[in-house]
Tab-separated table of C-alpha atoms in Angstrom:
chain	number	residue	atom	x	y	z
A	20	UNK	CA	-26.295	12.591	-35.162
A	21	UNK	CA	-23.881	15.240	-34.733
A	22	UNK	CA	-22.209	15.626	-31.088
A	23	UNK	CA	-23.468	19.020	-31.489
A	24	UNK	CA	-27.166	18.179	-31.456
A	25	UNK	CA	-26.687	15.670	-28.626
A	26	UNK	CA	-25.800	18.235	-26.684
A	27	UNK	CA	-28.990	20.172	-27.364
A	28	UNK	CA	-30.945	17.029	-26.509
A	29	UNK	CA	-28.647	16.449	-23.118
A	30	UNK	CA	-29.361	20.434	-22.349
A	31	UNK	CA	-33.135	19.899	-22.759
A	32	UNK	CA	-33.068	16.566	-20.987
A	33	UNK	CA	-31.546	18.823	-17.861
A	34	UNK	CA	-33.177	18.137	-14.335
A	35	UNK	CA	-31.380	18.762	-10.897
A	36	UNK	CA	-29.830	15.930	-9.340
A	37	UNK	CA	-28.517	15.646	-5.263
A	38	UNK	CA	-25.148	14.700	-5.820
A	39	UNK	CA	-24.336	11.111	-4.501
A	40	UNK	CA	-23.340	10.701	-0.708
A	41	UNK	CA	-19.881	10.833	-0.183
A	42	UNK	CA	-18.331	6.799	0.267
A	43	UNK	CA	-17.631	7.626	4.057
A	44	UNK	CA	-21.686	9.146	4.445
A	45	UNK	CA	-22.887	5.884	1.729
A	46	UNK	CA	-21.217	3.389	3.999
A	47	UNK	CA	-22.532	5.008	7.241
A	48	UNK	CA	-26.165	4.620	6.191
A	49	UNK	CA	-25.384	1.340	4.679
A	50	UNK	CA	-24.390	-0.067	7.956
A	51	UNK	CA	-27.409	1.702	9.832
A	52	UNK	CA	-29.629	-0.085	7.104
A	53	UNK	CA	-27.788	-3.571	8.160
A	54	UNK	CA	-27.729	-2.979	11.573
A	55	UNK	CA	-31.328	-3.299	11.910
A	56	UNK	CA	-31.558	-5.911	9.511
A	57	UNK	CA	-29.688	-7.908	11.572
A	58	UNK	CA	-30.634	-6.647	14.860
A	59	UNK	CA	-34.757	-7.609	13.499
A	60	UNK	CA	-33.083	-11.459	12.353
A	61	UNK	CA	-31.574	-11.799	16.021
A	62	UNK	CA	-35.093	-10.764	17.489
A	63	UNK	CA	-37.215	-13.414	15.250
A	64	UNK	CA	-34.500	-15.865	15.845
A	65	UNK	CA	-33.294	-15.635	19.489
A	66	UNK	CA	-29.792	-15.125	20.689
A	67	UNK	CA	-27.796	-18.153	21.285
A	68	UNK	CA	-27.654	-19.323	24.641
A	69	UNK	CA	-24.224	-19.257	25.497
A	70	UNK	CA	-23.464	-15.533	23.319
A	71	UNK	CA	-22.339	-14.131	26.740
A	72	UNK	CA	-20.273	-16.872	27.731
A	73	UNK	CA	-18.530	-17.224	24.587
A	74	UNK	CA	-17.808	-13.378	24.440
A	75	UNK	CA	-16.159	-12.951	27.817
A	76	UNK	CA	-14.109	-16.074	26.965
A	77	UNK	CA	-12.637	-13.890	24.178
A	78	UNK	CA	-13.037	-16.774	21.919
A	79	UNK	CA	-15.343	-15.344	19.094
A	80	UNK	CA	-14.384	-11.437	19.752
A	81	UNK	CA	-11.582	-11.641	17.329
A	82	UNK	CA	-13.481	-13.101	15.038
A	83	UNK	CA	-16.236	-10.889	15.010
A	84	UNK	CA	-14.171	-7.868	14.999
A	85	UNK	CA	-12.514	-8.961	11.936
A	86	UNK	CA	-15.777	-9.950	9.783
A	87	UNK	CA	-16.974	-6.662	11.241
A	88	UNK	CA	-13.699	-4.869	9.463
A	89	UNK	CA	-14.113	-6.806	6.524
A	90	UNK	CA	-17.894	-5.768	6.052
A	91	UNK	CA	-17.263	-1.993	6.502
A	92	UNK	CA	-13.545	-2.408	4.536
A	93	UNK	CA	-16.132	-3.876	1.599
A	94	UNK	CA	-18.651	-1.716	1.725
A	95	UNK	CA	-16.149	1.510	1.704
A	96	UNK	CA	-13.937	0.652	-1.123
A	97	UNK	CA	-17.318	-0.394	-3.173
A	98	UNK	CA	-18.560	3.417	-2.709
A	99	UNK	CA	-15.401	4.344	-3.702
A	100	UNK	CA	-15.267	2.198	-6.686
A	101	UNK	CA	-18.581	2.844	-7.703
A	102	UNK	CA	-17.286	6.663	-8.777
A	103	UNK	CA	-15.132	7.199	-11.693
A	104	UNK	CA	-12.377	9.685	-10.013
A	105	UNK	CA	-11.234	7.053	-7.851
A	106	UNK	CA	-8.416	4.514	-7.965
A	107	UNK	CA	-9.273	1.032	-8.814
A	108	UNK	CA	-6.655	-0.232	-5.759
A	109	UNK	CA	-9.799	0.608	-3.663
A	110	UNK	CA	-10.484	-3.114	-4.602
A	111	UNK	CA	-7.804	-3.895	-2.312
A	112	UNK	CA	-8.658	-2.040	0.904
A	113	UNK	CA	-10.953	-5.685	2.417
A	114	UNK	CA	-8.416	-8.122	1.768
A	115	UNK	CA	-6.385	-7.611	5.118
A	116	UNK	CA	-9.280	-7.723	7.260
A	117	UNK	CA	-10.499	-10.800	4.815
A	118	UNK	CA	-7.158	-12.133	5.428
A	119	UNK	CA	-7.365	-11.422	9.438
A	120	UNK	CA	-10.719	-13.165	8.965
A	121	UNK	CA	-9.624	-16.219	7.728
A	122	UNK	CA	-6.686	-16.354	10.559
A	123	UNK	CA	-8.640	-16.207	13.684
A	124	UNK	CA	-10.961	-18.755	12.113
A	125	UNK	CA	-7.756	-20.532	11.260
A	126	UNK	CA	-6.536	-19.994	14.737
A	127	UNK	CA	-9.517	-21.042	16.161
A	128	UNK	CA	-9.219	-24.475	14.710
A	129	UNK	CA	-5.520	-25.134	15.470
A	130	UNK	CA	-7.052	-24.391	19.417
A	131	UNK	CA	-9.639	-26.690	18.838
A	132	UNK	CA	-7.373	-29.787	17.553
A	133	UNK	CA	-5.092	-28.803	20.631
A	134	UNK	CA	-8.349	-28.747	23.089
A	135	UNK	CA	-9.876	-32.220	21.820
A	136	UNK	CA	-7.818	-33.580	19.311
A	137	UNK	CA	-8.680	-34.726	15.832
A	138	UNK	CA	-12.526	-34.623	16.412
A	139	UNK	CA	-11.702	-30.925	15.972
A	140	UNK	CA	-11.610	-31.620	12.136
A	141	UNK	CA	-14.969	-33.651	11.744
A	142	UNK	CA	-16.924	-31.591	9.037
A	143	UNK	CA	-20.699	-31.909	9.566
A	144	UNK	CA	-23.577	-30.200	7.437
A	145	UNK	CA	-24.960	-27.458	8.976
A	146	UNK	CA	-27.503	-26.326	6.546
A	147	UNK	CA	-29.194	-23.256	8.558
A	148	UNK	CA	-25.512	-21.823	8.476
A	149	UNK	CA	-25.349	-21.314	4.775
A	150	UNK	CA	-29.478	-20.624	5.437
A	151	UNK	CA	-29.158	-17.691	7.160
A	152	UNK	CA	-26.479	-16.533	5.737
A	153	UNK	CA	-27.746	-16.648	2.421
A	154	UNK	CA	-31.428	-15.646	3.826
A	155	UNK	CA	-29.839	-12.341	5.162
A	156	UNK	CA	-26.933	-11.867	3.121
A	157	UNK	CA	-29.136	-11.341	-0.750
A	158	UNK	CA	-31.735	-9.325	0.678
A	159	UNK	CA	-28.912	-7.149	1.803
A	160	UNK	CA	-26.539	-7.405	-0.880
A	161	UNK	CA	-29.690	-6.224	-3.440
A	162	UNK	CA	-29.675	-3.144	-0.543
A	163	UNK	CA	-25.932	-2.714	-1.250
A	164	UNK	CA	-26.520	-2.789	-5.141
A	165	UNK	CA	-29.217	-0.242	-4.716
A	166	UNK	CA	-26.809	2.453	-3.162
A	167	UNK	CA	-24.111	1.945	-4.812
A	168	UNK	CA	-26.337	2.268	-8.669
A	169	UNK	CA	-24.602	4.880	-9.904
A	170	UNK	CA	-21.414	2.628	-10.053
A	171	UNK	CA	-23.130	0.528	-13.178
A	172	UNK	CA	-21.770	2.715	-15.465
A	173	UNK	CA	-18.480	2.482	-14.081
A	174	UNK	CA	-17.277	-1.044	-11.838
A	175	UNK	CA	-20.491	-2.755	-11.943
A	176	UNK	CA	-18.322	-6.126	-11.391
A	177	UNK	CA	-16.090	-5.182	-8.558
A	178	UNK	CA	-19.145	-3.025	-7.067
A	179	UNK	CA	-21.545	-5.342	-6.849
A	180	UNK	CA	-18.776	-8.346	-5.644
A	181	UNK	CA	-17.617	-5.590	-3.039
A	182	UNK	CA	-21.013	-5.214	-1.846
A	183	UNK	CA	-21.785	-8.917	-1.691
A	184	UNK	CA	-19.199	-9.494	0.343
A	185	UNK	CA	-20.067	-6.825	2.571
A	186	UNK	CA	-23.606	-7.871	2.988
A	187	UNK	CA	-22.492	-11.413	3.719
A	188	UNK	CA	-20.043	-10.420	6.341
A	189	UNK	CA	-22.687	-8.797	8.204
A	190	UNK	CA	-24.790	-11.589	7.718
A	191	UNK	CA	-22.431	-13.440	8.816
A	192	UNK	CA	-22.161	-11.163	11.827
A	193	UNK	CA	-25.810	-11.974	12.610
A	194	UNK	CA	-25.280	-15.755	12.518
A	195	UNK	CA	-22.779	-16.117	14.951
A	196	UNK	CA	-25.112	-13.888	17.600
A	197	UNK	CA	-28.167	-16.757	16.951
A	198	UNK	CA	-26.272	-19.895	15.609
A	199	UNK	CA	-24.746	-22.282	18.046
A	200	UNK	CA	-21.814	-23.957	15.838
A	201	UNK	CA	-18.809	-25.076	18.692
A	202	UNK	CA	-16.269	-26.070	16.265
A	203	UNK	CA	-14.191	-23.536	14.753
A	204	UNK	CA	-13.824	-25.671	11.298
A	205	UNK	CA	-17.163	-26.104	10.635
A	206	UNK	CA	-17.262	-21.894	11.241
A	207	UNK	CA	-14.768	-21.675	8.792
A	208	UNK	CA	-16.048	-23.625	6.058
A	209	UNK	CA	-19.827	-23.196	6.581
A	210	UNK	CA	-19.425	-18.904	6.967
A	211	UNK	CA	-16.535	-19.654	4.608
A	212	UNK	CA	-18.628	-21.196	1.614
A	213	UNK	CA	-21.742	-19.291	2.455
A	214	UNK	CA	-19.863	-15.970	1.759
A	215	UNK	CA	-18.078	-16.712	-1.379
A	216	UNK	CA	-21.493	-17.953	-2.379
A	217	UNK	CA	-22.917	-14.271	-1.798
A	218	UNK	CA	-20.273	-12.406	-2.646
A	219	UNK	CA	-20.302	-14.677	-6.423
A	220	UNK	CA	-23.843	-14.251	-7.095
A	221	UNK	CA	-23.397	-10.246	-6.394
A	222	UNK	CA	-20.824	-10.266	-9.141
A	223	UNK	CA	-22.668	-12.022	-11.878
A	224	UNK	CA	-26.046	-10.839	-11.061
A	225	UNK	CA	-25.356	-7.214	-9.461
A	226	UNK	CA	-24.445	-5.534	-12.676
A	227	UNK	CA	-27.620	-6.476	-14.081
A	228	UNK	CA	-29.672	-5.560	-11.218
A	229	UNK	CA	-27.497	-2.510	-11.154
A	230	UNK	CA	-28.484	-1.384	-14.872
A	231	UNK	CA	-32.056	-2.159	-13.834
A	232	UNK	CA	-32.217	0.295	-10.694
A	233	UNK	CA	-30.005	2.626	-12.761
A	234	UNK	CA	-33.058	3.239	-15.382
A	235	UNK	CA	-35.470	3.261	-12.351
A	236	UNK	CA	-33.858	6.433	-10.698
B	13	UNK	CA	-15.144	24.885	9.558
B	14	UNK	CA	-12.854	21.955	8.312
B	15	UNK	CA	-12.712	20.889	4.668
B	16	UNK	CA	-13.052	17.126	6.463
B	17	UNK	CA	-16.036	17.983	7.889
B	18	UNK	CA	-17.437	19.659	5.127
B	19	UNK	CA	-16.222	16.529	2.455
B	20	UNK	CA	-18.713	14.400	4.944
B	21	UNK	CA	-21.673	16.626	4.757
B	22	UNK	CA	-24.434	15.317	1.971
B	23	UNK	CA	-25.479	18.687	0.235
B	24	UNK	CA	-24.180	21.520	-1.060
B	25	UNK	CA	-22.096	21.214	-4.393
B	26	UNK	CA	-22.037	25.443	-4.896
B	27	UNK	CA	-20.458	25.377	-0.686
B	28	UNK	CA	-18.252	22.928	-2.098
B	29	UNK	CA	-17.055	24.048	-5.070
B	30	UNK	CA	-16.903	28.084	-3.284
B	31	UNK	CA	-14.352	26.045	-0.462
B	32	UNK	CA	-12.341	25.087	-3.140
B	33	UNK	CA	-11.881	28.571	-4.539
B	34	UNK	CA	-11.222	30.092	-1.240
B	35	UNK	CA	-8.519	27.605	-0.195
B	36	UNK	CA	-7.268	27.726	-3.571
B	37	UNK	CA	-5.055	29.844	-2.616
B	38	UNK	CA	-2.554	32.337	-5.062
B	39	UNK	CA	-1.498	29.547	-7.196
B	40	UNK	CA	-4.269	28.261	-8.811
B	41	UNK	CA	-3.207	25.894	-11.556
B	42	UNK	CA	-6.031	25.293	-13.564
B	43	UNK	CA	-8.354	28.329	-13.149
B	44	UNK	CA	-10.072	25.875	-16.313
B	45	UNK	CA	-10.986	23.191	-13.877
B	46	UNK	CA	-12.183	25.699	-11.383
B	47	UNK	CA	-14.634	26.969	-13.835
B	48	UNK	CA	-15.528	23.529	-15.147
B	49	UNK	CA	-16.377	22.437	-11.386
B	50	UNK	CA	-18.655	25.896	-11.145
B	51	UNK	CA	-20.754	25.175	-14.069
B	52	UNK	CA	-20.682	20.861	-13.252
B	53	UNK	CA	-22.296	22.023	-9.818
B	54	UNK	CA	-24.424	24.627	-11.509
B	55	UNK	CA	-25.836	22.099	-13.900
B	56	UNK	CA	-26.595	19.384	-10.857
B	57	UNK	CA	-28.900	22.187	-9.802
B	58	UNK	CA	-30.813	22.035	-13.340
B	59	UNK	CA	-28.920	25.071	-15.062
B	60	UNK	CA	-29.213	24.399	-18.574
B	61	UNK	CA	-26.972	27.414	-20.219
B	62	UNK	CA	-24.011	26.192	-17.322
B	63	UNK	CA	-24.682	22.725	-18.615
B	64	UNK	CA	-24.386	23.841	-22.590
B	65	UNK	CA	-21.562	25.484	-21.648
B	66	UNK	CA	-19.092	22.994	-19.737
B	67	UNK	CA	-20.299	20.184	-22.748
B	68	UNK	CA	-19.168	22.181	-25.710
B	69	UNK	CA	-16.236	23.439	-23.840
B	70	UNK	CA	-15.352	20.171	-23.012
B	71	UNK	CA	-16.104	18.614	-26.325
B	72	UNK	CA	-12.547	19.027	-27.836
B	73	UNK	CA	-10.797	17.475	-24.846
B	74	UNK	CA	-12.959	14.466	-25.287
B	75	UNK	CA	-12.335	14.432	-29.054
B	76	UNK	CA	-9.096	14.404	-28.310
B	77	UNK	CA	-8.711	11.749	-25.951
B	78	UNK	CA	-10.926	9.579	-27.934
B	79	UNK	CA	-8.868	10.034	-30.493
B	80	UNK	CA	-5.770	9.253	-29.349
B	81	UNK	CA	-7.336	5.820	-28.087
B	82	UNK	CA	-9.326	5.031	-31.100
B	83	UNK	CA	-7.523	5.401	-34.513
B	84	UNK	CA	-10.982	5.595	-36.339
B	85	UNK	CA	-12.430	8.978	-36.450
B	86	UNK	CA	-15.913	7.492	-36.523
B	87	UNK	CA	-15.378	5.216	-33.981
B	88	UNK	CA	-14.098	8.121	-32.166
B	89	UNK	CA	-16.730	10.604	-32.323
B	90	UNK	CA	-18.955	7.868	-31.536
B	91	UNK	CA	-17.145	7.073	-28.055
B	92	UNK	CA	-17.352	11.123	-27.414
B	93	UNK	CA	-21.191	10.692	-27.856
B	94	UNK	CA	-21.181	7.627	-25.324
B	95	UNK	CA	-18.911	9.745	-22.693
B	96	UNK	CA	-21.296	12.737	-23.714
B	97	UNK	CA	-24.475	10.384	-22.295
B	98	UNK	CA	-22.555	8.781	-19.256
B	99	UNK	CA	-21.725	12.366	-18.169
B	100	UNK	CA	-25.392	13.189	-18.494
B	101	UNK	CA	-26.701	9.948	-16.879
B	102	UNK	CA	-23.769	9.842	-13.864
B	103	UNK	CA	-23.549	13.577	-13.277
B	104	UNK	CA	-24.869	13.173	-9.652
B	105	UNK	CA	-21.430	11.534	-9.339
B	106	UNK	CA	-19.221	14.124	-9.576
B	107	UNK	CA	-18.010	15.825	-6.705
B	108	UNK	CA	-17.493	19.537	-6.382
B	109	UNK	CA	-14.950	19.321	-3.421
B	110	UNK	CA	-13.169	17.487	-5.833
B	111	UNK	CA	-11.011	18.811	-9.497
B	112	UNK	CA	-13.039	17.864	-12.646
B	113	UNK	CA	-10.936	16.920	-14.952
B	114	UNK	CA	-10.348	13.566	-13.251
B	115	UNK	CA	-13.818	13.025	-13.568
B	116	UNK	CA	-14.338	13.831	-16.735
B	117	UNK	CA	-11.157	12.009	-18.213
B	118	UNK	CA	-12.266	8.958	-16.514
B	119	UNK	CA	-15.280	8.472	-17.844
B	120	UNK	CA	-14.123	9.140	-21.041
B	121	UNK	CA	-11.608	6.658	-21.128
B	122	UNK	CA	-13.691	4.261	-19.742
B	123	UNK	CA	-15.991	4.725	-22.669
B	124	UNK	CA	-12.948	4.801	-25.299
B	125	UNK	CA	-12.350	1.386	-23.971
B	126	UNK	CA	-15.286	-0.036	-23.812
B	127	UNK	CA	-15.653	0.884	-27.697
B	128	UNK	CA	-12.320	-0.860	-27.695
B	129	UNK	CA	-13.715	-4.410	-26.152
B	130	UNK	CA	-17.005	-4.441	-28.472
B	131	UNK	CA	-14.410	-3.967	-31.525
B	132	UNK	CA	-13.076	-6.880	-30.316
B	133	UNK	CA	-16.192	-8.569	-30.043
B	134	UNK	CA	-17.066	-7.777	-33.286
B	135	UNK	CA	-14.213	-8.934	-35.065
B	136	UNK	CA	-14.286	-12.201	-33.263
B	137	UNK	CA	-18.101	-12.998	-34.418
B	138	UNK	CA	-17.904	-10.959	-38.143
B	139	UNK	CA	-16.078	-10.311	-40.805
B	140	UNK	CA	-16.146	-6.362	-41.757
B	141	UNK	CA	-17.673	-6.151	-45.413
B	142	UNK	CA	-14.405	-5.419	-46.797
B	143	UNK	CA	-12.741	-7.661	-45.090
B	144	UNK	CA	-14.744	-10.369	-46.467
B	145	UNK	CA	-13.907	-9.157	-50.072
B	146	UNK	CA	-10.022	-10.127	-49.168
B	147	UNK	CA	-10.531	-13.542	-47.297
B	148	UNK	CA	-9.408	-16.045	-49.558
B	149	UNK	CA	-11.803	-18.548	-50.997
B	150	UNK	CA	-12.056	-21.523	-49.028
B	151	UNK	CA	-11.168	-23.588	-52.188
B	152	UNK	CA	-8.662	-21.110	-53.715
B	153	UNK	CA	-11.145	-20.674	-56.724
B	154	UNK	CA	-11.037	-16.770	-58.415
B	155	UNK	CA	-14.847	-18.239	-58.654
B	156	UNK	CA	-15.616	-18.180	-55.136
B	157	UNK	CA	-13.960	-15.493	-54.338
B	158	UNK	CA	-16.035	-13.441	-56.575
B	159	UNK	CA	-19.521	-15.073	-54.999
B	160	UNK	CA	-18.166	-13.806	-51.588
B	161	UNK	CA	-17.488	-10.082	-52.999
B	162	UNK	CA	-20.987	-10.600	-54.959
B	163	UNK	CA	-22.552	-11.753	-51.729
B	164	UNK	CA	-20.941	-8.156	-49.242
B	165	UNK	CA	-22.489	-6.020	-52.225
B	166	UNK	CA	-25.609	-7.613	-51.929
B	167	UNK	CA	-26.008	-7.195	-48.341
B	168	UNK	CA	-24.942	-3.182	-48.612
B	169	UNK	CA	-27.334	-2.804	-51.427
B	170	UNK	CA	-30.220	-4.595	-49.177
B	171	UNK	CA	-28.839	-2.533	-45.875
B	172	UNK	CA	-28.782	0.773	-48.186
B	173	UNK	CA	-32.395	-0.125	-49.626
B	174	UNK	CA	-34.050	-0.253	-45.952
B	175	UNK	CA	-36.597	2.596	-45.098
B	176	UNK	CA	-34.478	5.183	-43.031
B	177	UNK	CA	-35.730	4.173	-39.659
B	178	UNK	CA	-34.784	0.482	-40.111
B	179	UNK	CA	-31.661	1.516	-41.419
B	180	UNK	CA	-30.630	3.775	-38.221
B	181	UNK	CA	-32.154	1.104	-35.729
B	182	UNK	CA	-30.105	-1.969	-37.338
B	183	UNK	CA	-26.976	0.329	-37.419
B	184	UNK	CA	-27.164	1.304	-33.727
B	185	UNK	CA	-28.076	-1.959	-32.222
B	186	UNK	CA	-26.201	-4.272	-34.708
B	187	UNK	CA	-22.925	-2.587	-36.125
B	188	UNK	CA	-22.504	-0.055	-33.185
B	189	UNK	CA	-23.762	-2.724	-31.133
B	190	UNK	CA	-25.277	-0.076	-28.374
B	191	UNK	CA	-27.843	-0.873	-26.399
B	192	UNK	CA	-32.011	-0.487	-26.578
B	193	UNK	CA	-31.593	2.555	-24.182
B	194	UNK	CA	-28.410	4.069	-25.702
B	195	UNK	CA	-29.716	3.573	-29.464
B	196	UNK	CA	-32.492	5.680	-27.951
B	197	UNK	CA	-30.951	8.669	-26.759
B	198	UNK	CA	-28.445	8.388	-29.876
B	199	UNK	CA	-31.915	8.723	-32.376
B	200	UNK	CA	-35.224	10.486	-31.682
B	201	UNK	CA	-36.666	6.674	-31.891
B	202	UNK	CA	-38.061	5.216	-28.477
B	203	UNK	CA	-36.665	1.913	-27.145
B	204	UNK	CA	-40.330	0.024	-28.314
B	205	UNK	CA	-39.816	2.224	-31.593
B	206	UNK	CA	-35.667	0.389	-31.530
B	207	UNK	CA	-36.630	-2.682	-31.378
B	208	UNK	CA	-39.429	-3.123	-33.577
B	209	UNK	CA	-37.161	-1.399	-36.174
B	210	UNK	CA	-34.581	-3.914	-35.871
B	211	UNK	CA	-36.782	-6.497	-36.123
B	212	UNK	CA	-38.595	-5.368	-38.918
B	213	UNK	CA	-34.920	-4.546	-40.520
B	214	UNK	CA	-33.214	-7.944	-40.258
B	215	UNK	CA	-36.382	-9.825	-41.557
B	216	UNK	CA	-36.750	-7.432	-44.369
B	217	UNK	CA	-32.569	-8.406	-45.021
B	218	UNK	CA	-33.028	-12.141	-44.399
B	219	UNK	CA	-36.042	-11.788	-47.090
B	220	UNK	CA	-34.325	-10.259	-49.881
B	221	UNK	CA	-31.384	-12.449	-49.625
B	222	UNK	CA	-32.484	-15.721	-48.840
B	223	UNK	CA	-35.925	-15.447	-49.854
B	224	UNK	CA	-37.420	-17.054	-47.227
B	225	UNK	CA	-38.798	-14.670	-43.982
């Protein structure tokens, strides 16, 4: 077929289309849409009994404030990425708030080994961490790959990583509001694993699921 | 008004694309991407002649790019069909506040290399027909070497021999290795109509030169 006659065919194919929400509009709605996710997972569940407490001791705030960045840092740049005008160093924009991430959970378990000594560093299992973090953080990260479609034909990869890794930082948001977990190294490697875990799966499976609600509309 | 608060606002590509006009300003660089962003947001709202337009005024630049970036001319024009589909599929992406051209030459790049990788591919898993003719024989016999160049003119006979819809279907999915959907659009076949070709095609081959189905 000539390029020509594809043309014709593209011309006759022609039906209006709303243009896609600008990244800073996308990301808005996307937290709305996680927002009451969460807020319906903290109802069913409960909060924690000691969320106040902890709060005003300024213990988790940091914390929280930086998976909070890192969620809407992830979600942004994978809007942005999922267009094909933008830079690819949009990739990039997460990693400081990642990186803050990391530190105050870091932080939090050098205080810890100060507080009470080297029963900080006991690792337990705590099974409805990665639970609820998985449990919220798919379901949202197939919401993620359903907004950001249009960036199949582009990033799927880096899209769909982007936007598991901002679902599982708000799920991750949600936990610490119902999970009671005292020591700061089992936060870090519990959240820790739970998100890679998300944020992996969205990168090998997202593109696919991508394609697929592509075709759909 | 401010252009920040109008970049954040959800409709609107013809306000968009009239706010870049009219803060344009005296020196307007490329009054061609101006009117390429006027028919782009004319065609999101389902105008066909706008549409016809920007794609065959485009159609050099992409044959040109494509060019550059694949030495092949067939190859080429078959990455300016690709960008020519992704442009149709992913026009809601383009955004009239924003110049065109960027657009545009992304995605077509993006397809260039993409024709790039599956060449790669492809020469990893197959030998091109010629190719074959000028591998030397694993033995260093003249005699095997001539079964191998016997054996490529065989298969182009059988390929050549297929009824015309197998022919296009096994060409498209196998050698331009495009997928169900894109082999498609590229024919006037329908994905069901793709595959059953294909299949029908590549028995039809393994048949006639192995003699077993």
């Amino acid at each position: 077929m000539q390029s020509e006659d594809l043309i014709h065919r593209l011309v006759d194919d022609l039906r209006p289309v709303r243009p896609a929400r600008h990244p800073g509009a996308a990301t808005a709605l996307w937290l709305a849409l996680a927002t009451a996710v969460i807020t319906g997972a903290v109802l069913f569940l409960g909060l924690r009994h000691d969320l106040a407490e902890r709060l005003a001791s300024g213990f988790d705030a940091p914390q929280l404030v930086m998976t909070l960045a890192t969620g809407v840092l992830a979600a942004f740049a994978a809007f942005q990425l999922a267009l094909p005008d933008r830079s690819r160093l949009w990739y990039l924009l997460p990693l400081p708030a990642a990186l803050g991430w990391l530190a105050t959970m870091g932080w939090g378990c050098l205080q810890d080994f100060e507080r009470i000594g080297p029963d900080a560093l006991l690792i337990g299992v705590s099974l409805p961490c990665f639970s609820v973090i998985m449990g919220l953080g798919l379901p949202l990260t197939m919401v993620m790959l359903w907004l950001s479609r249009h960036g199949a034909w582009f990033s799927p990869g880096p899209v769909a990583a982007l936007g598991g890794l901002s679902a599982a930082s708000m799920a991750s948001i949600g936990l610490s509001l119902v999970h009671h977990l005292d020591a700061a190294l089992m936060v870090l490697i519990w959240h820790g694993i739970s998100v890679l875990v998300v944020t992996a799966i969205a990168a090998q499976v997202g593109p696919r699921v991508m394609r697929l609600a592509r075709s759909g509309g | 008004m401010s252009k920040t608060w109008l970049l954040a606002y959800p409709s609107g590509s013809s306000l968009m694309v009239k706010l870049r006009l009219a803060s344009a300003g005296p020196n307007v660089n490329d009054a061609r991407d101006l009117r390429w962003s006027r028919l782009m947001a004319a065609a999101q709202s389902g105008d066909r002649r706008a549409y016809e337009e920007l794609l065959n005024e485009c159609l050099p630049l992409l044959r040109q790019i494509c060019r550059a970036k694949l030495r092949d001319a067939t190859e080429a024009e078959d990455a300016v069909q690709d960008t020519l589909l992704t442009i149709h599929r992913a026009r809601a992406t383009y955004d009239a506040s924003r110049p065109f051209r960027p657009w545009l030459v992304a995605i077509t790049e993006r397809r260039a290399l993409d024709r790039i990788r599956a060449r790669g591919r492809r020469s990893g898993r197959e030998a091109a027909l010629d190719l074959a003719m000028d591998l030397p024989a694993p033995t260093g016999s003249a005699d095997a070497a001539l079964d191998a160049e016997r054996e490529a003119a065989k298969l182009r006979n059988a390929v050549q021999d297929l009824p015309e819809s197998q022919r296009i279907a096994l060409g498209l999915t196998k050698l331009q290795d495009l997928s169900l959907q894109e082999a498609s659009a590229r024919s006037r076949m329908s994905v069901g109509a793709i595959k059953v070709a294909t299949h029908r095609a590549m028995q039809t081959l393994r048949r006639r030169l192995t003699g077993h189905d």
